[in-house]
């Protein structure tokens, strides 16, 4: 049985007092939910503060990115070993990094390996662009993104976030059936790389909100969500966590 996971990707939002208020509010609303793994991914500069606010509550902290080397002369970068002092998860390959910053599959793969080496779990984001969706090549794109990370062999924990790029931040989520079809495809692919596919959690991401999440979490191969916009509202984020709780779904 895979434990549902709901991760909030705050992106480059919140100043210090907003970050503190948001984390405190999330803690007060959901610290009693034990059957869902909840991960807050604030900007790097607030990681330590958020980590200390959630300590002891069961809520975990994740980073939105990392560098792939452990130490060295890499001005401006953040080491996975530095992150591992406060983070359990790191998002790698988010579409904003792939398509705005220009990260390649090779870079994403290096980052994923660095995260594992540092003892954390990568949340590997994959997903097709709108044009690729229209061309009907979504599975090919996602399969290449998975292959870049997994084809050299992978025997650590990993979480996959399927996020069609056209659904991110647009208010136009994918249909739950489409997301389920892609998640089932991803699960099958994981098996072909020798992973124990039934144990790997697959999240959906892209305009998840309180109005649509119940449908996504009700799908057989969807184990939670990577949430952007709705994770900035403590009340709505808490509702999503409740919806993911097996106790609530049954
Ligand atoms: P969104 O972002 O929920 O605002 O669409 C999701 C993400 O980028 O992970």
Short mmCIF file of C-alpha atoms and ligand atoms in Angstrom, two decimals:
data_model
loop_
_atom_site.label_atom_id
_atom_site.label_comp_id
_atom_site.label_asym_id
_atom_site.label_seq_id
_atom_site.Cartn_x
_atom_site.Cartn_y
_atom_site.Cartn_z
CA UNK A 1 0.00 0.00 0.00
CA UNK A 2 1.55 3.30 -1.10
CA UNK A 3 1.25 6.17 1.38
CA UNK A 4 -0.32 9.20 -0.32
CA UNK A 5 1.96 12.20 -0.68
CA UNK A 6 0.93 15.82 -1.07
CA UNK A 7 3.76 18.26 -1.76
CA UNK A 8 3.43 22.03 -1.86
CA UNK A 9 5.78 23.76 -4.29
CA UNK A 10 5.86 27.39 -3.18
CA UNK A 11 8.09 28.33 -6.14
CA UNK A 12 9.58 31.86 -5.85
CA UNK A 13 6.72 33.12 -3.68
CA UNK A 14 6.60 34.38 -0.05
CA UNK A 15 8.70 36.83 1.88
CA UNK A 16 10.00 35.73 5.29
CA UNK A 17 6.90 36.63 7.29
CA UNK A 18 4.55 35.12 4.69
CA UNK A 19 6.57 31.91 4.67
CA UNK A 20 6.44 31.71 8.43
CA UNK A 21 2.69 32.42 8.54
CA UNK A 22 1.95 29.88 5.80
CA UNK A 23 3.98 27.10 7.41
CA UNK A 24 2.49 27.80 10.85
CA UNK A 25 -1.00 27.79 9.46
CA UNK A 26 -0.42 24.49 7.61
CA UNK A 27 0.95 22.96 10.81
CA UNK A 28 -2.07 24.05 12.83
CA UNK A 29 -4.48 22.60 10.27
CA UNK A 30 -2.95 19.25 9.40
CA UNK A 31 -0.50 18.09 12.02
CA UNK A 32 -2.91 15.36 13.08
CA UNK A 33 -3.16 13.73 9.62
CA UNK A 34 -0.91 10.70 9.94
CA UNK A 35 -1.79 8.66 6.88
CA UNK A 36 -0.64 11.22 4.29
CA UNK A 37 2.93 12.34 3.78
CA UNK A 38 2.96 16.13 3.59
CA UNK A 39 5.96 17.96 2.16
CA UNK A 40 6.46 21.73 2.08
CA UNK A 41 8.92 23.04 -0.53
CA UNK A 42 9.63 26.71 0.26
CA UNK A 43 12.31 28.83 -1.42
CA UNK A 44 15.87 27.93 -0.29
CA UNK A 45 16.16 31.02 1.92
CA UNK A 46 13.21 29.95 4.10
CA UNK A 47 14.03 26.24 4.30
CA UNK A 48 15.65 26.39 7.70
CA UNK A 49 12.86 28.48 9.19
CA UNK A 50 10.14 26.23 7.79
CA UNK A 51 12.04 23.12 8.87
CA UNK A 52 12.16 24.37 12.43
CA UNK A 53 8.45 25.25 12.38
CA UNK A 54 7.40 21.76 11.25
CA UNK A 55 9.87 19.82 13.40
CA UNK A 56 8.11 17.13 15.41
CA UNK A 57 4.81 17.47 13.53
CA UNK A 58 5.35 14.76 10.94
CA UNK A 59 5.28 17.34 8.14
CA UNK A 60 8.43 17.17 6.01
CA UNK A 61 10.44 19.73 4.10
CA UNK A 62 11.65 19.53 0.52
CA UNK A 63 13.80 21.73 -1.71
CA UNK A 64 12.74 22.92 -5.16
CA UNK A 65 16.12 22.23 -6.76
CA UNK A 66 19.73 21.37 -6.00
CA UNK A 67 23.16 21.41 -7.60
CA UNK A 68 24.63 18.04 -8.62
CA UNK A 69 28.07 18.34 -6.99
CA UNK A 70 28.52 17.85 -3.26
CA UNK A 71 31.04 20.63 -2.56
CA UNK A 72 33.28 23.03 -4.41
CA UNK A 73 33.74 26.31 -6.21
CA UNK A 74 30.24 26.65 -7.66
CA UNK A 75 29.22 30.22 -6.91
CA UNK A 76 25.56 30.57 -6.14
CA UNK A 77 24.75 26.86 -6.11
CA UNK A 78 23.36 24.81 -3.22
CA UNK A 79 24.76 21.38 -2.38
CA UNK A 80 22.54 18.35 -1.83
CA UNK A 81 24.56 17.68 1.34
CA UNK A 82 23.65 21.14 2.65
CA UNK A 83 20.01 20.47 1.86
CA UNK A 84 20.09 17.06 3.51
CA UNK A 85 20.50 18.73 6.92
CA UNK A 86 16.88 19.87 6.71
CA UNK A 87 15.18 18.27 3.70
CA UNK A 88 13.75 14.84 3.03
CA UNK A 89 12.83 15.46 -0.61
CA UNK A 90 14.11 17.53 -3.53
CA UNK A 91 12.13 18.33 -6.68
CA UNK A 92 14.23 17.75 -9.78
CA UNK A 93 13.31 18.37 -13.40
CA UNK A 94 10.43 20.73 -12.75
CA UNK A 95 9.21 22.08 -16.09
CA UNK A 96 10.06 25.64 -15.10
CA UNK A 97 13.67 24.56 -14.71
CA UNK A 98 13.66 22.51 -17.89
CA UNK A 99 11.97 25.14 -20.04
CA UNK A 100 12.80 28.53 -18.48
CA UNK A 101 16.28 27.82 -17.09
CA UNK A 102 17.17 25.32 -19.83
CA UNK A 103 18.00 22.22 -17.80
CA UNK A 104 18.61 19.19 -19.97
CA UNK A 105 17.70 15.58 -19.26
CA UNK A 106 21.39 14.98 -18.48
CA UNK A 107 21.41 17.73 -15.83
CA UNK A 108 18.17 16.43 -14.34
CA UNK A 109 19.67 12.93 -14.14
CA UNK A 110 22.79 14.21 -12.37
CA UNK A 111 20.66 16.10 -9.89
CA UNK A 112 18.45 13.09 -9.19
CA UNK A 113 21.51 10.94 -8.49
CA UNK A 114 23.02 13.63 -6.25
CA UNK A 115 19.81 13.83 -4.21
CA UNK A 116 19.80 10.07 -3.61
CA UNK A 117 23.49 10.02 -2.79
CA UNK A 118 22.82 12.62 -0.11
CA UNK A 119 20.14 10.38 1.42
CA UNK A 120 17.09 12.29 0.25
CA UNK A 121 14.34 11.28 -2.17
CA UNK A 122 14.04 12.97 -5.55
CA UNK A 123 10.60 14.01 -6.75
CA UNK A 124 11.26 13.70 -10.46
CA UNK A 125 8.94 15.90 -12.49
CA UNK A 126 8.15 14.80 -16.02
CA UNK A 127 5.60 15.99 -18.55
CA UNK A 128 4.98 17.09 -22.10
CA UNK A 129 4.57 20.58 -23.57
CA UNK A 130 1.26 21.66 -25.08
CA UNK A 131 2.56 21.20 -28.62
CA UNK A 132 3.76 17.69 -27.82
CA UNK A 133 0.37 16.90 -26.29
CA UNK A 134 -1.35 18.11 -29.46
CA UNK A 135 0.98 16.01 -31.58
CA UNK A 136 0.05 12.96 -29.52
CA UNK A 137 3.64 12.25 -28.41
CA UNK A 138 3.22 12.72 -24.66
CA UNK A 139 4.19 9.13 -23.83
CA UNK A 140 7.32 9.31 -25.95
CA UNK A 141 8.40 12.55 -24.22
CA UNK A 142 7.76 11.21 -20.73
CA UNK A 143 9.43 7.94 -21.54
CA UNK A 144 12.60 9.79 -22.65
CA UNK A 145 12.58 11.91 -19.48
CA UNK A 146 12.32 8.77 -17.34
CA UNK A 147 14.97 6.95 -19.32
CA UNK A 148 17.50 9.77 -18.81
CA UNK A 149 17.33 9.22 -15.06
CA UNK A 150 16.66 5.49 -14.77
CA UNK A 151 18.44 3.77 -17.62
CA UNK A 152 21.81 3.53 -15.84
CA UNK A 153 20.08 1.60 -13.06
CA UNK A 154 18.23 2.97 -10.10
CA UNK A 155 17.87 1.25 -6.76
CA UNK A 156 16.89 4.05 -4.40
CA UNK A 157 13.55 5.52 -3.52
CA UNK A 158 12.10 7.92 -6.08
CA UNK A 159 8.78 9.74 -6.51
CA UNK A 160 7.53 10.65 -9.98
CA UNK A 161 5.41 13.76 -10.50
CA UNK A 162 3.57 13.69 -13.80
CA UNK A 163 2.95 17.32 -14.70
CA UNK A 164 1.72 18.13 -18.21
CA UNK A 165 3.34 21.53 -18.82
CA UNK A 166 0.17 22.94 -20.38
CA UNK A 167 -1.68 22.33 -17.12
CA UNK A 168 0.81 24.06 -14.81
CA UNK A 169 -0.37 27.41 -13.48
CA UNK A 170 -3.00 27.69 -16.21
CA UNK A 171 -6.11 26.72 -14.25
CA UNK A 172 -6.67 24.04 -16.92
CA UNK A 173 -5.92 20.75 -15.22
CA UNK A 174 -5.69 17.56 -17.26
CA UNK A 175 -8.70 15.29 -17.03
CA UNK A 176 -8.38 12.68 -14.31
CA UNK A 177 -8.69 9.91 -16.89
CA UNK A 178 -5.87 11.30 -19.00
CA UNK A 179 -3.67 11.70 -15.91
CA UNK A 180 -4.50 8.13 -14.87
CA UNK A 181 -3.58 6.82 -18.31
CA UNK A 182 -0.22 8.63 -18.14
CA UNK A 183 0.39 7.47 -14.56
CA UNK A 184 -0.32 3.85 -15.54
CA UNK A 185 2.10 4.23 -18.46
CA UNK A 186 4.76 5.65 -16.12
CA UNK A 187 4.25 2.76 -13.69
CA UNK A 188 4.72 0.27 -16.48
CA UNK A 189 7.91 2.04 -17.59
CA UNK A 190 9.28 1.94 -14.03
CA UNK A 191 8.89 -1.82 -14.11
CA UNK A 192 10.90 -2.02 -17.31
CA UNK A 193 13.84 -0.37 -15.49
CA UNK A 194 13.69 -2.99 -12.79
CA UNK A 195 12.07 -0.83 -10.13
CA UNK A 196 9.46 -2.36 -7.92
CA UNK A 197 6.79 -0.37 -9.67
CA UNK A 198 4.00 -1.09 -7.21
CA UNK A 199 5.95 0.71 -4.49
CA UNK A 200 6.76 3.91 -6.37
CA UNK A 201 4.47 6.85 -5.74
CA UNK A 202 3.26 8.76 -8.78
CA UNK A 203 1.84 12.25 -8.24
CA UNK A 204 -0.22 14.38 -10.56
CA UNK A 205 0.59 18.09 -10.83
CA UNK A 206 -0.90 20.94 -12.85
CA UNK A 207 -3.65 23.24 -11.54
CA UNK A 208 -4.64 20.91 -8.72
CA UNK A 209 -7.22 22.56 -6.47
CA UNK A 210 -9.97 21.76 -3.99
CA UNK A 211 -12.47 21.40 -6.84
CA UNK A 212 -10.62 18.75 -8.86
CA UNK A 213 -8.28 16.86 -6.57
CA UNK A 214 -10.79 14.27 -5.36
CA UNK A 215 -11.06 12.94 -8.89
CA UNK A 216 -7.29 12.67 -9.31
CA UNK A 217 -6.67 10.96 -5.99
CA UNK A 218 -9.47 8.51 -6.77
CA UNK A 219 -7.45 7.12 -9.70
CA UNK A 220 -5.71 3.80 -9.26
CA UNK A 221 -2.20 4.93 -10.19
CA UNK A 222 -2.24 8.46 -8.75
CA UNK A 223 -0.85 8.60 -5.22
CA UNK A 224 -1.00 12.32 -4.51
CA UNK A 225 -0.17 15.70 -5.94
CA UNK A 226 2.54 18.24 -6.51
CA UNK A 227 0.68 21.46 -5.85
CA UNK A 228 1.76 24.96 -6.88
CA UNK A 229 -0.75 27.80 -6.57
CA UNK A 230 -3.10 26.05 -4.15
CA UNK A 231 -0.23 25.29 -1.76
CA UNK A 232 0.08 29.01 -1.00
CA UNK A 233 -3.35 28.97 0.66
CA UNK A 234 -3.10 27.03 3.92
CA UNK A 235 -6.81 26.31 4.09
CA UNK A 236 -7.03 24.88 0.57
CA UNK A 237 -3.76 22.98 0.92
CA UNK A 238 -5.04 21.41 4.13
CA UNK A 239 -8.22 20.37 2.32
CA UNK A 240 -6.15 18.63 -0.35
CA UNK A 241 -4.27 16.74 2.34
CA UNK A 242 -7.57 15.62 3.92
CA UNK A 243 -8.83 14.45 0.53
CA UNK A 244 -5.70 12.30 0.09
CA UNK A 245 -6.19 10.58 3.44
CA UNK A 246 -7.24 6.94 2.91
CA UNK A 247 -9.48 7.34 5.93
CA UNK A 248 -11.37 10.07 4.07
CA UNK A 249 -11.41 8.39 0.65
CA UNK A 250 -13.07 5.19 1.94
P1 LIG B 1 0.20 24.67 -10.18
O1 LIG B 1 1.75 24.24 -10.21
O2 LIG B 1 -0.47 23.78 -9.16
O3 LIG B 1 0.20 26.12 -9.81
O4 LIG B 1 -0.33 24.40 -11.56
C1 LIG B 1 2.14 22.90 -10.12
C2 LIG B 1 3.63 22.77 -10.19
O5 LIG B 1 4.27 23.58 -10.87
O6 LIG B 1 4.21 21.87 -9.57
#
